[in-house]
Every structure is written in structure tokens, then in C-alpha cells.
PDB file of C-alpha atoms and ligand atoms in Angstrom:
ATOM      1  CA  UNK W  23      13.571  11.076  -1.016  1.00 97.00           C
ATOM      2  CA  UNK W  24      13.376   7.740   0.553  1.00 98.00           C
ATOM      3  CA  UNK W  25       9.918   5.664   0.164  1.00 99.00           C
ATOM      4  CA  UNK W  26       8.798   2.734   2.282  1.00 99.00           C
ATOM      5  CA  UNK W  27       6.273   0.510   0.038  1.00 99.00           C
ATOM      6  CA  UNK W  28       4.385  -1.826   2.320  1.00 99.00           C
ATOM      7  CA  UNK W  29       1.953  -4.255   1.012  1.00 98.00           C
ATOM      8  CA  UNK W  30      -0.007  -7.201   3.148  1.00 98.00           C
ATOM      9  CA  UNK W  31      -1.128 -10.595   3.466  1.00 98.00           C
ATOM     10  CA  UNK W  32      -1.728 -12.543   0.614  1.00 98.00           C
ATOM     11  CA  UNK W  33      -0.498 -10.068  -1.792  1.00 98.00           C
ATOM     12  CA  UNK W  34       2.820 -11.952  -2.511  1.00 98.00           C
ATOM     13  CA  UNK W  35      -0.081 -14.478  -4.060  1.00 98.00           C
ATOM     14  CA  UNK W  36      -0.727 -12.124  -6.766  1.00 98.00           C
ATOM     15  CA  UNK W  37      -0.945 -13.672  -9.858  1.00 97.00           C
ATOM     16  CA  UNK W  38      -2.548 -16.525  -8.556  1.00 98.00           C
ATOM     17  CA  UNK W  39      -5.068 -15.154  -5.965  1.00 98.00           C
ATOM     18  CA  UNK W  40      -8.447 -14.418  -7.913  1.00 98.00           C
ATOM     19  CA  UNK W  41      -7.130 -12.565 -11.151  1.00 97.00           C
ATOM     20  CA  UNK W  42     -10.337 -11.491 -12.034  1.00 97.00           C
ATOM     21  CA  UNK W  43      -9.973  -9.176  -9.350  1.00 98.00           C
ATOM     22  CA  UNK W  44      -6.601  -8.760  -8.851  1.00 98.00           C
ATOM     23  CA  UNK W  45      -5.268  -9.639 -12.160  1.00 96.00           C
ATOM     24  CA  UNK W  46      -2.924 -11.790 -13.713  1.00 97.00           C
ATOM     25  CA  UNK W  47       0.626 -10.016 -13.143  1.00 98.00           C
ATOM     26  CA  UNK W  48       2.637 -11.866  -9.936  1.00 98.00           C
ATOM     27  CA  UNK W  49       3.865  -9.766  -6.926  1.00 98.00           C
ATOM     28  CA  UNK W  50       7.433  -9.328  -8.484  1.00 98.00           C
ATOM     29  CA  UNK W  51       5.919  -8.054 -11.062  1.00 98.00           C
ATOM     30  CA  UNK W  52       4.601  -5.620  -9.110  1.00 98.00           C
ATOM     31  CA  UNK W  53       7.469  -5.266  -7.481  1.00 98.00           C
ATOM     32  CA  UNK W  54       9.058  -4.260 -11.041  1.00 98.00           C
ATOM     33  CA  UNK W  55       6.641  -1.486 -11.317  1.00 98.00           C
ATOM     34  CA  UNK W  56       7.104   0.077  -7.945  1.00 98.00           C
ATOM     35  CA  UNK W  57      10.656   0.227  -8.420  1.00 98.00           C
ATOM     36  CA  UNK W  58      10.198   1.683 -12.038  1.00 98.00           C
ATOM     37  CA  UNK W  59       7.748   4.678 -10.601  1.00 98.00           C
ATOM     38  CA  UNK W  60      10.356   5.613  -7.820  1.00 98.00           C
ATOM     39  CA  UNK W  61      13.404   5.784 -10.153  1.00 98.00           C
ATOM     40  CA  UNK W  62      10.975   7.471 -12.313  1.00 98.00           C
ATOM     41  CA  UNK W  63      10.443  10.589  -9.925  1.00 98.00           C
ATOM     42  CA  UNK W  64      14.618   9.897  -8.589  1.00 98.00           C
ATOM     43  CA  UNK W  65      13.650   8.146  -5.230  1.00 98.00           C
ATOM     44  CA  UNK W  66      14.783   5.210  -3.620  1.00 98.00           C
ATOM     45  CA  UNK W  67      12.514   2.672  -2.160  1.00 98.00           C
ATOM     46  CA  UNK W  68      12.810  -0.445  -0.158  1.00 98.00           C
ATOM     47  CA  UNK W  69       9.492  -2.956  -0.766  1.00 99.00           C
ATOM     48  CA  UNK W  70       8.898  -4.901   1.984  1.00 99.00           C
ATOM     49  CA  UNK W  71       5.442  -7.478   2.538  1.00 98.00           C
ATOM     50  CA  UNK W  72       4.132  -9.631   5.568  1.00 98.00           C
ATOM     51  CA  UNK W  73       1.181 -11.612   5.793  1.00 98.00           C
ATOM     52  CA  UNK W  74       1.823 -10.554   9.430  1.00 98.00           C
ATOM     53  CA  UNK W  75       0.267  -7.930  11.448  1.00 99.00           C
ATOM     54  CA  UNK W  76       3.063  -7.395  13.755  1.00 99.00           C
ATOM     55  CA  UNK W  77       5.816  -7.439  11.366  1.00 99.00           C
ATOM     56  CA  UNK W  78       3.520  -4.564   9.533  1.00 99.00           C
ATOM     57  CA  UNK W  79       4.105  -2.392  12.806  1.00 99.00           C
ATOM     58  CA  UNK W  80       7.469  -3.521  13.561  1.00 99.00           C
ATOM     59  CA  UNK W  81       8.449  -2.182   9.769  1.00 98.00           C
ATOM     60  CA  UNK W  82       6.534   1.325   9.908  1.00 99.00           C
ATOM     61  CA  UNK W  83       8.216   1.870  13.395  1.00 99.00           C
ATOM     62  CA  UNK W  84      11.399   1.341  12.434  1.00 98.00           C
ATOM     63  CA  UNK W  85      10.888   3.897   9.494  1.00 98.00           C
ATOM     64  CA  UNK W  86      10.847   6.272  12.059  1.00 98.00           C
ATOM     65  CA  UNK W  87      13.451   9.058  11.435  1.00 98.00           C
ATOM     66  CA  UNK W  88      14.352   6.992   7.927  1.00 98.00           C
ATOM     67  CA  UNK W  89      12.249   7.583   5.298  1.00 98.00           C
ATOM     68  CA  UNK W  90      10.323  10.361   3.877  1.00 98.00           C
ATOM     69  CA  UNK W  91       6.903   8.547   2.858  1.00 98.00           C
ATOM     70  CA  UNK W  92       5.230   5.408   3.014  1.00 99.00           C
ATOM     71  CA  UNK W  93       3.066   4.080   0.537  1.00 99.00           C
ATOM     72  CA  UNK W  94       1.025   0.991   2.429  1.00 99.00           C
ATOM     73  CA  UNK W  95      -1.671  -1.368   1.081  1.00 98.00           C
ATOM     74  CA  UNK W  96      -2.714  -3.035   4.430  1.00 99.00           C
ATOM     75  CA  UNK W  97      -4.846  -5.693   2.292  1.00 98.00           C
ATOM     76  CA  UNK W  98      -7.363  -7.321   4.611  1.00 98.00           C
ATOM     77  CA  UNK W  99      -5.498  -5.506   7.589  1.00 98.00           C
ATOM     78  CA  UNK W 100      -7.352  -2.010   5.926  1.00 98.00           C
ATOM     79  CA  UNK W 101     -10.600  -3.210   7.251  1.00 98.00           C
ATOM     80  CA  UNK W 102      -9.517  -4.411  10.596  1.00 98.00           C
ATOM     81  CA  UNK W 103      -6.176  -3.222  11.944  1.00 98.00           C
ATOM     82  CA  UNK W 104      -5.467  -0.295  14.869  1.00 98.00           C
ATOM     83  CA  UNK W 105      -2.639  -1.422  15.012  1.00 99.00           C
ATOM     84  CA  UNK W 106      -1.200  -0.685  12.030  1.00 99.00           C
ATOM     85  CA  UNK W 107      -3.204   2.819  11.817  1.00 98.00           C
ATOM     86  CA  UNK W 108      -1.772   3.558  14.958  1.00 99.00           C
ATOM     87  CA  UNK W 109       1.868   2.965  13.886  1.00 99.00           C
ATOM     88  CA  UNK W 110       1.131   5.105  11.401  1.00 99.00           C
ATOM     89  CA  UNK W 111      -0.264   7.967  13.291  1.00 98.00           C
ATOM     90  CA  UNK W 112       2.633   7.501  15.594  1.00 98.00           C
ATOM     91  CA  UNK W 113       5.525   7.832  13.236  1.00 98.00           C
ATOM     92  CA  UNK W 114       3.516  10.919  11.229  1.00 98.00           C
ATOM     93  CA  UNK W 115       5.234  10.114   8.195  1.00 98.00           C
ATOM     94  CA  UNK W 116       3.166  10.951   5.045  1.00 98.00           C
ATOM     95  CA  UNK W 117       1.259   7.863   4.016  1.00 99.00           C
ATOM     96  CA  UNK W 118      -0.756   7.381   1.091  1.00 99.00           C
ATOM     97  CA  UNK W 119      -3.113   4.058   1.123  1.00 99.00           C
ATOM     98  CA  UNK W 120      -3.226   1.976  -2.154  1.00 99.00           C
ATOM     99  CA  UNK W 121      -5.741  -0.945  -3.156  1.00 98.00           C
ATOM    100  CA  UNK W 122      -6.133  -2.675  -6.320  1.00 98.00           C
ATOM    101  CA  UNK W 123      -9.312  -3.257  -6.381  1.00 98.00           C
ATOM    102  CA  UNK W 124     -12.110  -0.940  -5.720  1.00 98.00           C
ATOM    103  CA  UNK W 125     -12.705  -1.817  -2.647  1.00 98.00           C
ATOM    104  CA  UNK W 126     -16.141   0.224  -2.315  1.00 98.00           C
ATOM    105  CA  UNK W 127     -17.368  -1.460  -5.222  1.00 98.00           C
ATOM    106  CA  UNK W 128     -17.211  -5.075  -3.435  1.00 98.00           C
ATOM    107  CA  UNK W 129     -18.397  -6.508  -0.365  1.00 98.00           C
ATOM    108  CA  UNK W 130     -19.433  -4.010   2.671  1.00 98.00           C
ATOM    109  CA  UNK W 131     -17.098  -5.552   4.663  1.00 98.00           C
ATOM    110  CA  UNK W 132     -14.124  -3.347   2.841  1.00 98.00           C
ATOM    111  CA  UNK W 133     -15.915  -0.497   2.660  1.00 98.00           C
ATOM    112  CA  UNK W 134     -14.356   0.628   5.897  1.00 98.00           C
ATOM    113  CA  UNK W 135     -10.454   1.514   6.025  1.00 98.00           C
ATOM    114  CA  UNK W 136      -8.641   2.147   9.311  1.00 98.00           C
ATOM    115  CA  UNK W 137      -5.828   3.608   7.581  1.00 98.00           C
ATOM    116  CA  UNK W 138      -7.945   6.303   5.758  1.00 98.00           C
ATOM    117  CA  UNK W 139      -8.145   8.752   8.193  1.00 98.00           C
ATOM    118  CA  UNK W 140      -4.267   8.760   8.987  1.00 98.00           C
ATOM    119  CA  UNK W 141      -3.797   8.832   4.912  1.00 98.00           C
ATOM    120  CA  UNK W 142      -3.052  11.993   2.780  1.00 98.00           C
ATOM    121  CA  UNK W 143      -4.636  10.121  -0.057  1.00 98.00           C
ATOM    122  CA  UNK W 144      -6.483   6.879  -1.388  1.00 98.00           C
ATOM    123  CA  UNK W 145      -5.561   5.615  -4.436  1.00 98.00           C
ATOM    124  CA  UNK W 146      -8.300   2.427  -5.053  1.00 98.00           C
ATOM    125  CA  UNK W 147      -9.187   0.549  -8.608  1.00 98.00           C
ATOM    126  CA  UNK W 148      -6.083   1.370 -10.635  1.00 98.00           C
ATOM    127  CA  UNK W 149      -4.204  -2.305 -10.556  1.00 98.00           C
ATOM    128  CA  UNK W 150      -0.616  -1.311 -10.470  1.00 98.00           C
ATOM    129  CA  UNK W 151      -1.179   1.911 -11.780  1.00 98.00           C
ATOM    130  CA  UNK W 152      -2.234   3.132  -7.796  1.00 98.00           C
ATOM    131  CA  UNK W 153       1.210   2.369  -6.336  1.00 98.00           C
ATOM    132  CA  UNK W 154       2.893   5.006  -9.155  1.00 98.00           C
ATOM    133  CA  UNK W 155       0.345   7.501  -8.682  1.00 98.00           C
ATOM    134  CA  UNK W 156       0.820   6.770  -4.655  1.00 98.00           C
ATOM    135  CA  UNK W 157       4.931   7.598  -5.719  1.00 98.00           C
ATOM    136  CA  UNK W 158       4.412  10.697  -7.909  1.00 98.00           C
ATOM    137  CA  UNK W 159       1.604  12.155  -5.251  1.00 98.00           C
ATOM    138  CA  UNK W 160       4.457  11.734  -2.424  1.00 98.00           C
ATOM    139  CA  UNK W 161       7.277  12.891  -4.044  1.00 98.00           C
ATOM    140  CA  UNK W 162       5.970  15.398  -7.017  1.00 98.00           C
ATOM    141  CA  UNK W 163       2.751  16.603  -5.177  1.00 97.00           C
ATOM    142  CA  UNK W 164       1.069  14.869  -8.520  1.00 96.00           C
ATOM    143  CA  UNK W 165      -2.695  14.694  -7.848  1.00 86.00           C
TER     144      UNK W 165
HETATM  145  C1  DQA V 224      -6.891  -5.063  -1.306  1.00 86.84           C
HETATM  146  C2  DQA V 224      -8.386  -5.050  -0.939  1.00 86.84           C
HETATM  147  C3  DQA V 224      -8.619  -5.710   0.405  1.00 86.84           C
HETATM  148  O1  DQA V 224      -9.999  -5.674   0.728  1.00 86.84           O
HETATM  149  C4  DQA V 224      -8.184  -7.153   0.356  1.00 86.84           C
HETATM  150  O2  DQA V 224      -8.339  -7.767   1.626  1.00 86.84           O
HETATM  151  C5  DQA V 224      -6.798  -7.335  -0.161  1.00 86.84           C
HETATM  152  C6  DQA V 224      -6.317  -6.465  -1.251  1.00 86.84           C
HETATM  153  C7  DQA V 224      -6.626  -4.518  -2.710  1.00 86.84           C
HETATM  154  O3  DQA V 224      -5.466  -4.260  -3.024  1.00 86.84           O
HETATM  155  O4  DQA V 224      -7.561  -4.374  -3.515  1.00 86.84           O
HETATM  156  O5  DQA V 224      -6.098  -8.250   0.240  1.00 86.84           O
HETATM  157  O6  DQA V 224      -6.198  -4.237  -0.392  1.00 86.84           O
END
């Protein structure tokens, strides 16, 4: 099973971008983990993040007929991108949507995903933990 992790903007500042929400861990630390949950459940994953909308689409397009998931945090592009929603209904690859944070604990302007509705399943306020759960959900059917 091939995976497509996609995370955006501003996560590759992980580590340094408000830790007492995000933590303290960097992005290749993250990174690490992803890679250690796919070869966990035996699948291969390429990790790929923009702080670019376009680049976003351009990536999930080009999964077309190439992978067998996606696991996307969108990051601030959750709460404001059709874009990237639509690239994702287009493709109809099973997604599952990951955020460190709660986001529904915070301010109300993340309360509302875009990518929700396209998602098989939201996995929210688990740090790293989400993106393995995200893995094992896609690949084991692992609720
Ligand atoms: C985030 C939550 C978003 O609201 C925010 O814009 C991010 C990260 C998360 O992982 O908790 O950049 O997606």
C-alpha cells in the first residue's frame, strides 16, 4: 500500500512555531514518526510539505492512479481552501485529515474544515500520535 502524507504551511516550523501548542519536537522529527507508523503496518510513504496552496493541489493530483491513501493536514489551508478539498474529491482517493492540535478547542475561526466532508476520518489533539493512527486507520481499518 502506498501512502501520500501531506502536511501545510508553517508546519516545517515545528519545533519552533508556538510549542505550547504544537510542541517541542521539529518537523523531521515528525517526519521520523510518520515513516516509523508506515513501516510499522508494511507501507511505503512519500512525505511531502508546501507552505503553498497550489503546490498542495499540484501534489494530490498527481497521486492520481499512484497511491492508495492520503493522509493530509492542510494546516491553515483546513479552514479556508476549495481548492485543496476539491483535489481531493476529484482524485477519490481515501483521505484521512490530521491536526495536532484540537482545533475545536481554539479559536472559532478553525472550527470549520473544508476537507472534513471529503475525509473518511479526523484525527485532531493527538500531537504525532494522529498521523499513526491516520496510517493504521488507512491501511489496517484500525479505528
Ligand atoms: C493545525 C491547526 C490549524 O488550525 C493551523 O492553522 C495549523 C496546524 C494543526 O495541526 O493543529 O497550521 O492544522
Amino acid at each position: 500500500m502506498k501512502l501520500l502524507i501531506l502536511n501545510g504551511p508553517n508546519l516545517n516550523m515545528l519545533g519552533i512555531r508556538e510549542p505550547e501548542i504544537y510542541g517541542s519536537r521539529n518537523y523531521a522529527a515528525l517526519c521520523d514518526n510518520i515513516s516509523t507508523a508506515a513501516a510499522e503496518v508494511g507501507a511505503e510513504c512519500e512525505i511531502f510539505q508546501s507552505n503553498h496552496e497550489g503546490a498542495l493541489v499540484d501534489k494530490i493530483q498527481g497521486a492520481y492512479g499512484r497511491f492508495d491513501g492520503i493522509v493530509i493536514n492542510p494546516a491553515a489551508y483546513t479552514h479556508t481552501s476549495v481548492a485543496i478539498a476539491d483535489a481531493l474529491a476529484a482524485v477519490a482517493i481515501p483521505t484521512v485529515e490530521v491536526h495536532l492540535s484540537d482545533v475545536m478547542k481554539r479559536e472559532s475561526f478553525r472550527h470549520h474544515s473544508f476537507v472534513s466532508p471529503i475525509a473518511r476520518k479526523t484525527y485532531m489533539g493527538l500531537g504525532f500520535e494522529g498521523y499513526r493512527r491516520a496510517i493504521r486507520y488507512l491501511v489496517l481499518g484500525e479505528e
